[in-house]
Amino acid sequence: QVHLEESGGGSVQAGESLRLSCAASGSPSNFYFLMFFRQTPGKEREKGERVACISRGGTTVIADRVKGRFTVSRDNVKNTIDLEMKSLKVEDAGMYVCAAGGACLGEHWGQGTQVAVSS
């Protein structure tokens, strides 16, 4: 069983920054990879945009669309993942959902935190 809890969402203006965090608990073997997906209304969560993924070893995968603006980091002691989002754009808005699994694929899901970006 894995529990994922996100925090840090909010409303910002384009060009501003936000940091999202996700705390994982449960069996560590279930969250070797931690990641954030961005969901938009009407889309199934598994088909959302995988924004960033990081392994326990620190290997990262960042979506091309946000490279250079978003960075992901992880604390393996606290079992947390942080997503630093800079120079936010209107198209970055959505529900950011933390996910965990044995690969950069969501097997376990959090409830999500909303990010709104206004122009």
Coordinates of C-alpha atoms in Angstrom, one line a residue:
Q1 CA 0.0 0.0 0.0
V2 CA 1.3 3.4 -0.9
H3 CA 0.0 6.8 0.2
L4 CA 0.9 9.9 -1.7
E5 CA 0.1 13.4 -0.5
E6 CA 0.8 16.5 -2.6
S7 CA 1.1 20.0 -1.4
G8 CA 2.1 23.4 -2.7
G9 CA -0.4 24.2 -5.4
G10 CA -2.0 27.5 -5.9
S11 CA -2.7 30.4 -8.2
V12 CA 0.0 32.5 -9.7
Q13 CA 0.5 34.8 -12.7
A14 CA 2.4 33.8 -15.7
G15 CA 6.2 34.1 -15.2
E16 CA 6.0 33.3 -11.5
S17 CA 7.2 30.2 -9.7
L18 CA 5.7 27.4 -7.6
R19 CA 7.1 24.5 -5.7
L20 CA 5.1 21.3 -5.4
S21 CA 5.9 18.6 -3.0
C22 CA 4.7 15.0 -2.5
A23 CA 5.3 12.8 0.5
A24 CA 5.2 9.1 0.0
S25 CA 4.5 6.5 2.7
G26 CA 4.2 2.7 2.6
S27 CA 6.4 0.1 1.2
P28 CA 9.5 1.8 -0.4
S29 CA 9.6 -0.9 -3.1
N30 CA 6.4 0.6 -4.5
F31 CA 7.9 4.0 -5.0
Y32 CA 11.3 3.5 -6.5
F33 CA 10.2 6.0 -9.1
L34 CA 8.2 9.1 -8.0
M35 CA 6.7 11.5 -10.5
F36 CA 4.2 14.3 -11.2
F37 CA 1.6 14.1 -13.9
R38 CA -0.4 17.1 -15.0
Q39 CA -4.1 16.4 -15.5
T40 CA -6.5 18.5 -17.4
P41 CA -10.3 18.3 -17.2
G42 CA -11.8 15.4 -19.1
K43 CA -8.6 13.4 -19.3
E44 CA -8.0 10.1 -17.6
R45 CA -5.3 10.4 -15.1
E46 CA -3.1 7.8 -16.8
K47 CA -3.2 9.8 -20.0
G48 CA -2.2 13.0 -18.4
E49 CA 1.2 14.6 -19.1
R50 CA 4.0 13.1 -17.2
V51 CA 5.9 16.3 -16.2
A52 CA 8.8 14.9 -14.3
C53 CA 10.0 11.5 -12.9
I54 CA 12.8 10.7 -10.6
S55 CA 14.2 7.4 -9.5
R56 CA 15.5 6.7 -6.1
G57 CA 19.0 6.9 -7.6
G58 CA 18.4 10.4 -8.8
T59 CA 17.9 9.7 -12.5
T60 CA 15.4 12.2 -13.8
V61 CA 13.1 12.4 -16.8
I62 CA 11.6 15.8 -17.6
A63 CA 9.0 16.5 -20.3
D64 CA 10.4 18.4 -23.2
R65 CA 7.8 21.1 -22.9
V66 CA 9.0 22.1 -19.4
K67 CA 12.7 21.5 -19.7
G68 CA 14.7 24.4 -18.5
R69 CA 11.9 25.7 -16.4
F70 CA 11.0 22.7 -14.1
T71 CA 13.3 20.7 -12.0
V72 CA 12.6 17.7 -9.8
S73 CA 14.4 16.5 -6.7
R74 CA 14.0 13.8 -4.2
D75 CA 14.8 13.2 -0.5
N76 CA 15.1 9.5 0.0
V77 CA 15.2 9.8 3.8
K78 CA 11.9 11.8 4.0
N79 CA 10.5 9.9 0.9
T80 CA 9.5 13.2 -0.7
I81 CA 9.7 14.6 -4.2
D82 CA 9.8 18.3 -5.0
L83 CA 8.9 19.9 -8.3
E84 CA 10.3 23.4 -8.7
M85 CA 8.3 25.2 -11.5
K86 CA 9.7 28.5 -12.8
S87 CA 8.5 30.9 -15.5
L88 CA 5.1 29.3 -15.3
K89 CA 2.9 29.6 -18.4
V90 CA -0.9 29.5 -18.8
E91 CA -0.6 26.1 -20.4
D92 CA 1.1 24.7 -17.3
A93 CA -2.1 25.0 -15.4
G94 CA -3.9 21.8 -14.3
M95 CA -4.2 19.3 -11.5
Y96 CA -0.7 18.0 -10.6
V97 CA -0.9 14.5 -9.4
C98 CA 1.9 12.6 -7.7
A99 CA 2.4 9.0 -8.7
A100 CA 4.7 6.2 -7.8
G101 CA 5.8 3.0 -9.3
G102 CA 8.5 0.6 -10.5
A103 CA 9.1 2.7 -13.6
C104 CA 8.1 6.2 -14.8
L105 CA 4.6 4.9 -15.0
G106 CA 1.9 5.7 -12.5
E107 CA 0.9 2.7 -10.5
H108 CA -0.1 4.5 -7.3
W109 CA -1.7 7.9 -7.3
G110 CA -2.2 10.8 -5.0
Q111 CA -5.3 13.1 -5.0
G112 CA -3.6 16.0 -6.7
T113 CA -3.0 19.6 -6.1
Q114 CA -4.3 22.4 -8.4
V115 CA -2.1 24.8 -10.2
A116 CA -3.7 27.9 -11.8
V117 CA -1.8 30.3 -14.0
S118 CA -3.3 33.5 -15.2
S119 CA -2.0 35.7 -17.9

